[in-house]
Amino acid sequence: MTLVNFFQLLVSGIAMGAIYTITAKGLFITHLATHRLNFGQGDFLMVGAFASIGMLAAGVPAPLAVLGVLVLMGVLGYLLERFAIRPLDRLGDRAGAYSWVLTTAGAALILQNIVELGFGKSAQYAPPLFSKTRDNVINILGVGIFFEEAAIIIAAFLIVGAFYWFLFGTRWGKAVYAVAFNPEAASLFGIDVRGVVVLVFVLAALMAGISGVLVGPLVSVHPHMGLIFTIKALAVAAVGGFTNPVGILVGGLLFGVAEAFSNYWDSAFGDLYPLLFVMALLAFRPSGLFGERRADVR
Amino acid sequence: MIEVENIKVAIGAVDILHDVSLRLEPGRLVTVIGANGAGKTTLLRTLSNVVTPHAGTIRFDGRPTAGIKPHVLARAGLVHVPQGRQIVPGLSVRDNLVIGADRVAGLDRDAIAAGLEREFARFPVLKERQHIPGGNLSGGEQQMLAVSRALMMRPKVLLLDEPSLGLAPQVVTTILKALRGLADDGLAVLLVEQLALLALSIADEAHVLQRGRVALSGPARDLRKDRAVIESYLG
């Protein structure tokens, strides 16, 4: 492998890793506040990708298309909470402990089939978001890098930064922490717990949707692509320790880079090795690389 | 300020409270004492609508509270300081103080700043430690923080669930004195306590709760003299 090759793989890996990080953030925030997450997170990503392809193909300018995807995903996140999560919470002990796995995965199947009806089964490619052509290459220190990948990396880091700002800098982010700590106590000091739960599911959907918009130009998009993204986002969140937002960033980048190199060495089974590695890691460190082992507060 | 009439509460299939009635008035400190499991915590959770009674009525400011969500009641001035203090460990002392007040209608930035100054004067240790995580405070400091967090919301009624739990005696005295002061300034205070004699020494009025019923009520001064009675009820 040449040095140029190495850097190109590194950049591709960071671009995908940053997207996995954003997707996994969505899992992290709902898990933090509610101990539940969307098993269709990857399918929400798929919907975001198709929505942006559809709008771009119809001639909608890119910024408007992104805005449109965000609105659509926000509505989907709300509906998911309303119909797949809230009824189970109302049932309380009469609902099985992990019934939300089935309801969210079921919602994902519905989405897959709706998208398949609209767009067909075949793989599609999203037009580039940030440049005129897909193969627009820029030269950094003698290494040719796809402009699209570089722009996606920058966009992804801006989004991760915005996420941290929301979580640690705003009153709503603090409310999420209060609900994560103890929902009943949070309600006693004036926090609308149900509002926070809706908020985190909407945020998770937005993160999936943004990931979908960004991933469109990098990979082929088809209605059943979601499951592997759900699995990878879960793997990233698990490596990051699920409770540590910075760990998820590191975990996501590591995973993306590992995947890029693994695919270089074995193009047939390249996706497999990073997942095997995560499995082995979790066998020895169940709380991930960055998670603290601690008793559940609930 | 609060009128409770004949409430009955069950959790699951277990009856916890039977026909409990009481009144809270501005400027009065009422204490509910009783042994472990008598239903004291359930009584407070019912008043703040975390638990719904299956009979009886609760009125706050003259209006029935049935169906109002706990966070709405808290914002309206019925503030419940739960057992175990419930300080959010990852948030700073200052963030813990502001988190409730931030959501009360009519409390703008200036009012919150004034509230912080007032609470820092009440418990100076909170001012010194305002930037450290709430989880790093000692038990006594956390209890002060919990009381101040509630007061930041400008309550009309303050409900406290065993503020003495796990605290050193002199810290308990500091906190109970602060509560007496709050009642003297016109707040309606309901104090649930296991340290019956201490609670009686600062309260105006007391109710003894025994297995979900009010077994004995009266001016705290009278009950306090009646030690034999107290001891037989409290076990």
Short mmCIF file of C-alpha atoms in Angstrom, two decimals:
data_model
loop_
_atom_site.label_atom_id
_atom_site.label_comp_id
_atom_site.label_asym_id
_atom_site.label_seq_id
_atom_site.Cartn_x
_atom_site.Cartn_y
_atom_site.Cartn_z
CA MET A 1 0.00 0.00 0.00
CA THR A 2 1.34 3.39 -0.93
CA LEU A 3 1.26 6.34 1.41
CA VAL A 4 -1.20 8.12 -0.90
CA ASN A 5 -3.40 5.06 -0.79
CA PHE A 6 -3.21 5.04 2.98
CA PHE A 7 -4.37 8.64 3.28
CA GLN A 8 -7.19 8.15 0.80
CA LEU A 9 -8.47 5.17 2.77
CA LEU A 10 -8.10 7.14 5.97
CA VAL A 11 -10.22 10.00 4.62
CA SER A 12 -12.89 7.62 3.28
CA GLY A 13 -12.92 5.84 6.63
CA ILE A 14 -13.27 9.07 8.59
CA ALA A 15 -16.13 10.19 6.32
CA MET A 16 -18.07 6.95 6.89
CA GLY A 17 -17.07 6.90 10.55
CA ALA A 18 -18.42 10.40 11.06
CA ILE A 19 -21.72 9.31 9.53
CA TYR A 20 -21.87 6.25 11.81
CA THR A 21 -21.20 8.59 14.73
CA ILE A 22 -24.16 10.81 13.86
CA THR A 23 -26.44 7.79 13.46
CA ALA A 24 -25.22 6.36 16.78
CA LYS A 25 -25.81 9.72 18.53
CA GLY A 26 -29.47 9.21 17.85
CA LEU A 27 -29.36 5.83 19.59
CA PHE A 28 -27.36 7.33 22.44
CA ILE A 29 -29.71 10.18 23.27
CA THR A 30 -32.92 8.16 23.38
CA HIS A 31 -31.18 5.44 25.36
CA LEU A 32 -29.87 8.05 27.80
CA ALA A 33 -33.27 9.60 28.45
CA THR A 34 -35.61 6.63 28.14
CA HIS A 35 -33.54 3.40 28.08
CA ARG A 36 -35.18 2.71 24.76
CA LEU A 37 -33.92 3.13 21.22
CA ASN A 38 -35.09 2.89 17.66
CA PHE A 39 -34.26 -0.48 16.14
CA GLY A 40 -35.09 1.10 12.82
CA GLN A 41 -32.50 3.86 13.17
CA GLY A 42 -30.76 2.59 9.99
CA ASP A 43 -34.10 2.54 8.17
CA PHE A 44 -34.73 6.12 9.22
CA LEU A 45 -31.33 6.84 7.66
CA MET A 46 -32.53 5.07 4.50
CA VAL A 47 -35.68 7.23 4.42
CA GLY A 48 -33.54 10.34 4.79
CA ALA A 49 -31.34 9.22 1.89
CA PHE A 50 -34.30 8.50 -0.39
CA ALA A 51 -36.10 11.69 0.56
CA SER A 52 -33.05 13.72 -0.39
CA ILE A 53 -32.55 11.76 -3.65
CA GLY A 54 -36.20 12.27 -4.53
CA MET A 55 -36.15 15.98 -3.86
CA LEU A 56 -32.79 16.59 -5.57
CA ALA A 57 -33.97 14.63 -8.62
CA ALA A 58 -37.12 16.77 -8.72
CA GLY A 59 -34.90 19.83 -8.95
CA VAL A 60 -35.26 21.11 -5.38
CA PRO A 61 -32.14 23.14 -4.46
CA ALA A 62 -29.87 21.26 -2.03
CA PRO A 63 -30.39 23.49 1.06
CA LEU A 64 -34.16 23.29 0.66
CA ALA A 65 -33.95 19.52 0.17
CA VAL A 66 -31.98 19.17 3.41
CA LEU A 67 -34.57 21.28 5.21
CA GLY A 68 -37.34 19.15 3.72
CA VAL A 69 -35.63 15.96 4.92
CA LEU A 70 -35.28 17.41 8.42
CA VAL A 71 -38.98 18.31 8.59
CA LEU A 72 -39.98 14.85 7.33
CA MET A 73 -37.67 13.10 9.80
CA GLY A 74 -38.89 15.23 12.69
CA VAL A 75 -42.46 14.19 11.93
CA LEU A 76 -41.41 10.52 11.62
CA GLY A 77 -39.58 10.71 14.97
CA TYR A 78 -42.68 12.16 16.61
CA LEU A 79 -44.92 9.49 15.09
CA LEU A 80 -42.51 6.75 16.23
CA GLU A 81 -42.68 7.99 19.83
CA ARG A 82 -46.44 8.45 19.64
CA PHE A 83 -47.28 5.02 18.21
CA ALA A 84 -44.35 2.68 18.97
CA ILE A 85 -43.20 3.93 22.39
CA ARG A 86 -45.92 5.81 24.26
CA PRO A 87 -48.63 3.10 24.16
CA LEU A 88 -46.14 0.66 25.73
CA ASP A 89 -45.27 3.16 28.48
CA ARG A 90 -48.97 3.55 29.21
CA LEU A 91 -49.28 -0.22 29.61
CA GLY A 92 -46.48 -0.14 32.17
CA ASP A 93 -45.76 -3.57 33.60
CA ARG A 94 -48.33 -5.19 31.34
CA ALA A 95 -46.06 -4.58 28.33
CA GLY A 96 -43.04 -6.84 28.00
CA ALA A 97 -39.76 -5.30 29.09
CA TYR A 98 -38.31 -5.11 25.60
CA SER A 99 -41.48 -4.80 23.56
CA TRP A 100 -40.18 -1.50 22.13
CA VAL A 101 -37.63 -3.55 20.17
CA LEU A 102 -40.48 -5.15 18.25
CA THR A 103 -42.54 -2.00 17.76
CA THR A 104 -39.63 0.09 16.48
CA ALA A 105 -38.34 -2.72 14.25
CA GLY A 106 -41.91 -3.16 12.97
CA ALA A 107 -42.11 0.53 12.11
CA ALA A 108 -38.85 0.05 10.18
CA LEU A 109 -40.37 -2.77 8.10
CA ILE A 110 -43.31 -0.54 7.22
CA LEU A 111 -40.92 2.22 6.12
CA GLN A 112 -38.88 -0.21 3.99
CA ASN A 113 -41.95 -1.32 2.12
CA ILE A 114 -43.34 2.17 1.62
CA VAL A 115 -40.02 3.30 0.14
CA GLU A 116 -39.86 0.20 -2.04
CA LEU A 117 -43.32 1.02 -3.41
CA GLY A 118 -42.20 4.51 -4.31
CA PHE A 119 -38.65 3.98 -5.53
CA GLY A 120 -38.43 0.31 -6.51
CA LYS A 121 -36.00 -2.34 -5.31
CA SER A 122 -32.94 -1.37 -7.32
CA ALA A 123 -29.96 0.49 -5.92
CA GLN A 124 -29.73 4.20 -6.57
CA TYR A 125 -27.05 6.83 -6.27
CA ALA A 126 -27.58 10.23 -4.81
CA PRO A 127 -26.14 13.16 -6.75
CA PRO A 128 -23.23 14.84 -4.94
CA LEU A 129 -24.33 17.43 -2.37
CA PHE A 130 -21.37 19.75 -2.23
CA SER A 131 -19.79 19.57 -5.72
CA LYS A 132 -20.90 19.39 -9.36
CA THR A 133 -19.58 15.90 -10.13
CA ARG A 134 -18.95 12.82 -7.99
CA ASP A 135 -15.27 12.55 -8.93
CA ASN A 136 -14.27 16.11 -8.11
CA VAL A 137 -10.82 15.64 -6.54
CA ILE A 138 -8.89 18.18 -4.52
CA ASN A 139 -5.19 17.96 -3.84
CA ILE A 140 -4.01 18.17 -0.25
CA LEU A 141 -0.22 17.77 0.21
CA GLY A 142 0.02 15.67 -2.93
CA VAL A 143 -2.82 13.36 -1.94
CA GLY A 144 -5.90 13.41 -4.13
CA ILE A 145 -9.04 13.45 -1.98
CA PHE A 146 -12.64 13.45 -3.12
CA PHE A 147 -14.02 16.89 -2.43
CA GLU A 148 -17.35 15.32 -1.53
CA GLU A 149 -15.74 13.23 1.23
CA ALA A 150 -13.87 16.18 2.67
CA ALA A 151 -17.03 18.28 2.72
CA ILE A 152 -18.99 15.44 4.36
CA ILE A 153 -16.35 15.17 7.08
CA ILE A 154 -16.58 18.89 7.81
CA ALA A 155 -20.39 18.83 7.81
CA ALA A 156 -20.42 15.77 10.07
CA PHE A 157 -18.11 17.38 12.61
CA LEU A 158 -20.22 20.55 12.63
CA ILE A 159 -23.29 18.40 13.36
CA VAL A 160 -21.52 16.50 16.15
CA GLY A 161 -20.45 19.87 17.59
CA ALA A 162 -24.02 21.14 17.45
CA PHE A 163 -25.17 17.99 19.20
CA TYR A 164 -22.72 18.53 22.07
CA TRP A 165 -23.75 22.15 22.32
CA PHE A 166 -27.38 21.08 22.60
CA LEU A 167 -26.64 18.44 25.22
CA PHE A 168 -24.33 20.42 27.47
CA GLY A 169 -25.16 24.04 26.71
CA THR A 170 -28.94 24.39 26.47
CA ARG A 171 -31.71 24.14 29.04
CA TRP A 172 -33.30 21.34 27.03
CA GLY A 173 -30.06 19.36 27.06
CA LYS A 174 -29.94 19.75 30.83
CA ALA A 175 -33.55 18.57 31.04
CA VAL A 176 -32.51 15.44 29.11
CA TYR A 177 -29.89 14.75 31.77
CA ALA A 178 -32.41 15.32 34.55
CA VAL A 179 -34.87 12.88 32.96
CA ALA A 180 -32.06 10.38 32.38
CA PHE A 181 -31.23 10.56 36.07
CA ASN A 182 -34.75 10.20 37.44
CA PRO A 183 -37.93 10.95 35.46
CA GLU A 184 -40.17 11.25 38.52
CA ALA A 185 -37.84 13.68 40.27
CA ALA A 186 -37.45 15.66 37.02
CA SER A 187 -41.22 16.11 36.83
CA LEU A 188 -41.23 17.38 40.43
CA PHE A 189 -38.94 20.22 39.50
CA GLY A 190 -41.05 21.30 36.60
CA ILE A 191 -39.67 19.33 33.67
CA ASP A 192 -42.20 18.05 31.14
CA VAL A 193 -40.90 14.47 31.00
CA ARG A 194 -43.11 13.40 28.10
CA GLY A 195 -41.98 16.47 26.19
CA VAL A 196 -38.36 15.47 26.73
CA VAL A 197 -39.08 11.92 25.52
CA VAL A 198 -40.70 13.26 22.35
CA LEU A 199 -37.76 15.63 21.92
CA VAL A 200 -35.12 12.87 22.09
CA PHE A 201 -36.98 10.68 19.60
CA VAL A 202 -37.35 13.62 17.21
CA LEU A 203 -33.64 14.39 17.64
CA ALA A 204 -32.70 10.76 17.00
CA ALA A 205 -34.75 10.78 13.80
CA LEU A 206 -33.09 14.02 12.72
CA MET A 207 -29.65 12.50 13.29
CA ALA A 208 -30.62 9.47 11.19
CA GLY A 209 -32.02 11.72 8.47
CA ILE A 210 -28.89 13.88 8.30
CA SER A 211 -26.80 10.70 8.12
CA GLY A 212 -28.96 9.56 5.22
CA VAL A 213 -28.47 12.83 3.35
CA LEU A 214 -24.70 12.66 3.87
CA VAL A 215 -24.32 8.95 3.06
CA GLY A 216 -26.28 9.16 -0.19
CA PRO A 217 -23.37 10.30 -2.36
CA LEU A 218 -20.96 7.77 -0.78
CA VAL A 219 -22.77 4.44 -1.03
CA SER A 220 -25.50 2.92 -3.18
CA VAL A 221 -28.91 3.44 -1.66
CA HIS A 222 -31.70 0.85 -1.63
CA PRO A 223 -34.82 0.28 0.49
CA HIS A 224 -33.31 -2.56 2.55
CA MET A 225 -29.97 -0.93 3.35
CA GLY A 226 -31.11 0.11 6.82
CA LEU A 227 -30.48 -2.99 8.91
CA ILE A 228 -26.72 -2.99 8.41
CA PHE A 229 -26.60 0.69 9.40
CA THR A 230 -28.64 -0.06 12.53
CA ILE A 231 -26.21 -2.84 13.41
CA LYS A 232 -23.16 -0.68 12.78
CA ALA A 233 -24.60 2.23 14.75
CA LEU A 234 -25.33 -0.13 17.65
CA ALA A 235 -21.77 -1.46 17.38
CA VAL A 236 -20.37 2.07 17.43
CA ALA A 237 -22.55 3.08 20.37
CA ALA A 238 -21.52 -0.08 22.22
CA VAL A 239 -17.81 0.53 21.60
CA GLY A 240 -18.31 4.10 22.80
CA GLY A 241 -19.91 2.79 25.95
CA PHE A 242 -23.45 4.08 25.23
CA THR A 243 -23.30 6.56 28.09
CA ASN A 244 -20.28 8.51 26.91
CA PRO A 245 -20.99 10.93 24.04
CA VAL A 246 -17.27 11.56 23.38
CA GLY A 247 -16.60 7.81 23.39
CA ILE A 248 -19.18 7.39 20.63
CA LEU A 249 -17.31 9.91 18.46
CA VAL A 250 -14.02 8.04 18.95
CA GLY A 251 -15.76 4.69 18.46
CA GLY A 252 -17.45 5.85 15.26
CA LEU A 253 -14.23 7.13 13.70
CA LEU A 254 -12.31 3.98 14.68
CA PHE A 255 -15.03 1.81 13.21
CA GLY A 256 -15.20 3.76 9.94
CA VAL A 257 -11.44 3.73 9.46
CA ALA A 258 -11.16 0.04 10.36
CA GLU A 259 -13.87 -0.72 7.83
CA ALA A 260 -12.14 1.25 5.06
CA PHE A 261 -8.87 -0.63 5.55
CA SER A 262 -10.57 -3.96 6.01
CA ASN A 263 -12.40 -3.49 2.69
CA TYR A 264 -9.10 -2.67 1.01
CA TRP A 265 -7.58 -5.99 2.09
CA ASP A 266 -10.62 -8.13 1.48
CA SER A 267 -13.19 -6.62 -0.82
CA ALA A 268 -15.58 -9.56 -0.46
CA PHE A 269 -15.87 -9.72 3.34
CA GLY A 270 -14.42 -6.35 4.30
CA ASP A 271 -17.47 -5.28 6.31
CA LEU A 272 -17.28 -8.40 8.44
CA TYR A 273 -13.99 -7.95 10.29
CA PRO A 274 -14.73 -4.71 12.18
CA LEU A 275 -17.99 -6.25 13.42
CA LEU A 276 -16.17 -9.41 14.54
CA PHE A 277 -13.68 -7.19 16.31
CA VAL A 278 -16.48 -5.32 18.13
CA MET A 279 -18.00 -8.66 19.16
CA ALA A 280 -14.70 -9.82 20.61
CA LEU A 281 -14.18 -6.48 22.34
CA LEU A 282 -17.62 -6.61 23.97
CA ALA A 283 -16.97 -10.16 25.16
CA PHE A 284 -14.05 -8.86 27.21
CA ARG A 285 -15.25 -5.33 27.92
CA PRO A 286 -19.06 -5.35 27.99
CA SER A 287 -19.20 -1.63 28.76
CA GLY A 288 -17.17 -0.76 25.65
CA LEU A 289 -13.92 1.13 25.38
CA PHE A 290 -15.13 4.29 27.07
CA GLY A 291 -18.17 3.32 29.13
CA GLU A 292 -18.01 3.25 32.87
CA ARG A 293 -19.37 0.20 34.56
CA ARG A 294 -21.96 1.34 36.98
CA ALA A 295 -25.23 0.37 38.49
CA ASP A 296 -28.28 1.47 36.57
CA VAL A 297 -29.94 4.41 38.29
CA ARG A 298 -33.37 3.02 37.49
CA MET B 1 -53.71 26.76 50.20
CA ILE B 2 -54.04 22.96 50.08
CA GLU B 3 -57.08 21.02 51.20
CA VAL B 4 -57.00 17.25 51.22
CA GLU B 5 -60.33 15.52 51.79
CA ASN B 6 -60.66 11.81 52.47
CA ILE B 7 -58.18 10.58 49.92
CA LYS B 8 -57.71 6.87 49.39
CA VAL B 9 -54.64 5.63 47.53
CA ALA B 10 -53.72 2.15 46.37
CA ILE B 11 -50.55 1.12 44.62
CA GLY B 12 -51.20 -2.00 42.61
CA ALA B 13 -53.48 -4.11 44.75
CA VAL B 14 -52.20 -2.70 48.04
CA ASP B 15 -54.11 0.04 49.86
CA ILE B 16 -51.62 2.60 51.14
CA LEU B 17 -53.75 5.52 52.36
CA HIS B 18 -57.27 5.37 53.85
CA ASP B 19 -59.36 8.53 54.23
CA VAL B 20 -56.56 10.96 54.84
CA SER B 21 -57.55 14.62 55.24
CA LEU B 22 -55.43 17.64 56.04
CA ARG B 23 -55.05 21.36 55.34
CA LEU B 24 -52.05 23.54 54.65
CA GLU B 25 -52.20 27.30 55.18
CA PRO B 26 -49.70 30.02 54.28
CA GLY B 27 -47.31 30.72 57.13
CA ARG B 28 -47.91 27.38 58.83
CA LEU B 29 -45.55 24.46 59.14
CA VAL B 30 -47.39 21.16 59.31
CA THR B 31 -45.58 17.91 59.95
CA VAL B 32 -46.64 14.36 59.19
CA ILE B 33 -44.80 11.83 61.30
CA GLY B 34 -45.04 8.07 61.39
CA ALA B 35 -43.09 4.85 61.23
CA ASN B 36 -41.54 3.38 58.11
CA GLY B 37 -44.22 2.24 55.69
CA ALA B 38 -46.99 4.32 57.24
CA GLY B 39 -47.65 5.99 53.87
CA LYS B 40 -45.87 9.32 54.38
CA THR B 41 -44.02 9.31 51.06
CA THR B 42 -47.14 8.13 49.22
CA LEU B 43 -49.06 11.03 50.75
CA LEU B 44 -46.58 13.55 49.28
CA ARG B 45 -46.46 11.77 45.92
CA THR B 46 -50.25 11.94 45.85
CA LEU B 47 -50.26 15.66 46.63
CA SER B 48 -47.90 16.31 43.72
CA ASN B 49 -49.98 14.05 41.42
CA VAL B 50 -47.28 11.46 40.79
CA VAL B 51 -49.80 9.01 42.22
CA THR B 52 -53.53 9.36 41.58
CA PRO B 53 -55.97 8.80 44.47
CA HIS B 54 -58.94 6.59 43.70
CA ALA B 55 -61.20 8.55 46.00
CA GLY B 56 -61.26 11.94 47.69
CA THR B 57 -60.23 15.38 46.47
CA ILE B 58 -57.15 17.56 46.67
CA ARG B 59 -57.50 21.30 46.17
CA PHE B 60 -54.59 23.65 45.55
CA ASP B 61 -55.41 27.37 45.68
CA GLY B 62 -59.09 26.42 45.77
CA ARG B 63 -59.02 24.38 42.56
CA PRO B 64 -59.08 20.56 42.33
CA THR B 65 -55.75 19.20 41.09
CA ALA B 66 -57.11 15.98 39.59
CA GLY B 67 -55.63 15.32 36.16
CA ILE B 68 -52.98 18.07 36.33
CA LYS B 69 -49.50 16.76 35.50
CA PRO B 70 -46.82 16.95 38.20
CA HIS B 71 -44.61 19.35 36.26
CA VAL B 72 -47.52 21.73 35.73
CA LEU B 73 -48.32 21.70 39.45
CA ALA B 74 -44.66 22.32 40.27
CA ARG B 75 -44.52 25.29 37.91
CA ALA B 76 -47.70 26.64 39.50
CA GLY B 77 -46.05 26.66 42.93
CA LEU B 78 -46.74 23.28 44.51
CA VAL B 79 -43.15 22.13 44.86
CA HIS B 80 -42.19 18.72 46.26
CA VAL B 81 -38.64 18.03 47.44
CA PRO B 82 -38.45 14.26 47.03
CA GLN B 83 -36.83 11.77 49.34
CA GLY B 84 -33.13 11.23 48.73
CA ARG B 85 -32.71 14.80 47.46
CA GLN B 86 -32.48 13.78 43.76
CA ILE B 87 -29.73 16.16 42.76
CA VAL B 88 -28.80 15.58 39.09
CA PRO B 89 -25.22 14.38 39.59
CA GLY B 90 -23.74 15.44 36.23
CA LEU B 91 -25.07 19.01 36.32
CA SER B 92 -23.33 21.79 38.22
CA VAL B 93 -24.77 23.10 41.48
CA ARG B 94 -25.83 26.24 39.63
CA ASP B 95 -27.53 24.29 36.83
CA ASN B 96 -29.35 22.20 39.43
CA LEU B 97 -30.58 25.39 41.09
CA VAL B 98 -31.80 26.96 37.87
CA ILE B 99 -33.27 23.89 36.15
CA GLY B 100 -36.70 24.22 37.75
CA ALA B 101 -36.94 28.02 37.94
CA ASP B 102 -36.08 28.20 34.25
CA ARG B 103 -39.45 26.65 33.50
CA VAL B 104 -41.68 28.76 35.73
CA ALA B 105 -43.75 31.31 33.81
CA GLY B 106 -42.95 34.85 34.85
CA LEU B 107 -39.45 34.14 36.15
CA ASP B 108 -37.20 36.07 33.80
CA ARG B 109 -33.42 36.30 33.82
CA ASP B 110 -33.36 39.04 36.47
CA ALA B 111 -35.75 37.18 38.75
CA ILE B 112 -33.59 34.06 38.50
CA ALA B 113 -30.42 36.03 39.24
CA ALA B 114 -32.13 37.56 42.29
CA GLY B 115 -33.26 34.08 43.36
CA LEU B 116 -29.70 32.79 43.12
CA GLU B 117 -28.43 35.64 45.32
CA ARG B 118 -31.18 34.92 47.86
CA GLU B 119 -30.36 31.19 48.01
CA PHE B 120 -26.60 31.83 48.14
CA ALA B 121 -27.27 34.05 51.15
CA ARG B 122 -29.38 31.34 52.77
CA PHE B 123 -26.80 28.57 52.22
CA PRO B 124 -23.42 30.22 51.51
CA VAL B 125 -21.77 26.85 50.83
CA LEU B 126 -23.79 26.62 47.61
CA LYS B 127 -22.23 29.84 46.35
CA GLU B 128 -18.71 28.53 47.00
CA ARG B 129 -19.51 25.30 45.16
CA GLN B 130 -21.77 26.59 42.42
CA HIS B 131 -19.54 25.36 39.58
CA ILE B 132 -18.82 21.81 40.77
CA PRO B 133 -21.06 18.86 39.80
CA GLY B 134 -24.03 18.39 42.13
CA GLY B 135 -23.03 14.77 42.66
CA ASN B 136 -19.81 15.85 44.37
CA LEU B 137 -21.59 17.62 47.24
CA SER B 138 -21.92 16.04 50.67
CA GLY B 139 -25.32 14.77 51.77
CA GLY B 140 -26.04 17.90 53.80
CA GLU B 141 -25.01 20.21 50.98
CA GLN B 142 -27.20 18.23 48.58
CA GLN B 143 -30.16 18.66 50.91
CA MET B 144 -29.55 22.41 51.05
CA LEU B 145 -29.34 22.39 47.25
CA ALA B 146 -32.60 20.44 47.02
CA VAL B 147 -34.39 22.96 49.26
CA SER B 148 -32.89 25.90 47.36
CA ARG B 149 -33.78 24.37 44.00
CA ALA B 150 -37.39 24.20 45.16
CA LEU B 151 -37.34 27.77 46.52
CA MET B 152 -35.91 29.03 43.23
CA MET B 153 -39.28 28.10 41.70
CA ARG B 154 -41.07 30.63 43.98
CA PRO B 155 -43.33 28.00 45.58
CA LYS B 156 -46.56 28.73 47.40
CA VAL B 157 -46.48 25.30 49.02
CA LEU B 158 -43.36 23.33 49.87
CA LEU B 159 -43.56 19.57 50.48
CA LEU B 160 -40.48 17.93 51.99
CA ASP B 161 -39.90 14.20 52.23
CA GLU B 162 -37.54 13.35 55.08
CA PRO B 163 -34.94 16.06 54.59
CA SER B 164 -33.03 14.69 57.60
CA LEU B 165 -32.39 11.31 55.98
CA GLY B 166 -28.75 10.31 56.38
CA LEU B 167 -27.57 13.71 57.62
CA ALA B 168 -25.46 14.70 60.60
CA PRO B 169 -27.43 16.22 63.53
CA GLN B 170 -26.15 19.76 63.16
CA VAL B 171 -26.95 19.79 59.43
CA VAL B 172 -30.47 18.61 60.27
CA THR B 173 -30.80 21.54 62.67
CA THR B 174 -29.64 24.01 60.00
CA ILE B 175 -32.17 22.69 57.52
CA LEU B 176 -35.08 22.52 59.93
CA LYS B 177 -34.35 26.09 61.11
CA ALA B 178 -34.39 27.23 57.49
CA LEU B 179 -37.80 25.55 57.03
CA ARG B 180 -39.20 27.26 60.14
CA GLY B 181 -37.94 30.57 58.74
CA LEU B 182 -39.68 29.91 55.43
CA ALA B 183 -43.00 29.26 57.18
CA ASP B 184 -42.54 32.43 59.23
CA ASP B 185 -42.07 34.31 55.96
CA GLY B 186 -45.48 33.10 54.79
CA LEU B 187 -44.86 29.83 52.94
CA ALA B 188 -47.11 26.81 53.48
CA VAL B 189 -44.78 23.97 54.49
CA LEU B 190 -45.54 20.26 54.83
CA LEU B 191 -42.71 18.32 56.42
CA VAL B 192 -42.70 14.53 56.43
CA GLU B 193 -40.23 13.18 58.98
CA GLN B 194 -39.14 10.12 60.86
CA LEU B 195 -37.32 12.20 63.46
CA ALA B 196 -40.63 12.90 65.17
CA LEU B 197 -39.46 14.93 68.16
CA LEU B 198 -37.29 17.22 66.05
CA ALA B 199 -40.13 17.76 63.58
CA LEU B 200 -42.58 18.48 66.41
CA SER B 201 -40.19 21.02 67.90
CA ILE B 202 -40.46 23.30 64.85
CA ALA B 203 -43.97 22.52 63.54
CA ASP B 204 -47.21 24.37 64.27
CA GLU B 205 -49.41 21.38 63.72
CA ALA B 206 -48.82 17.64 63.44
CA HIS B 207 -50.49 14.52 62.14
CA VAL B 208 -49.40 11.03 63.11
CA LEU B 209 -49.81 8.57 60.26
CA GLN B 210 -50.20 4.94 61.17
CA ARG B 211 -50.69 2.24 58.53
CA GLY B 212 -52.25 4.70 56.11
CA ARG B 213 -54.59 6.45 58.54
CA VAL B 214 -54.27 9.67 60.48
CA ALA B 215 -54.17 8.24 63.99
CA LEU B 216 -53.68 11.49 65.84
CA SER B 217 -53.72 15.21 65.00
CA GLY B 218 -53.20 18.38 66.93
CA PRO B 219 -51.01 21.35 67.73
CA ALA B 220 -47.39 20.20 67.64
CA ARG B 221 -46.82 21.69 71.11
CA ASP B 222 -49.46 19.40 72.64
CA LEU B 223 -48.33 16.27 70.84
CA ARG B 224 -44.79 16.94 71.88
CA LYS B 225 -45.73 16.80 75.56
CA ASP B 226 -47.50 13.54 74.99
CA ARG B 227 -44.35 11.51 74.54
CA ALA B 228 -45.88 8.26 75.63
CA VAL B 229 -48.52 8.51 72.93
CA ILE B 230 -45.96 9.42 70.30
CA GLU B 231 -43.70 6.56 71.18
CA SER B 232 -46.48 4.02 71.13
CA TYR B 233 -47.53 5.20 67.65
CA LEU B 234 -44.06 5.49 66.21
CA GLY B 235 -42.88 2.17 67.53
#
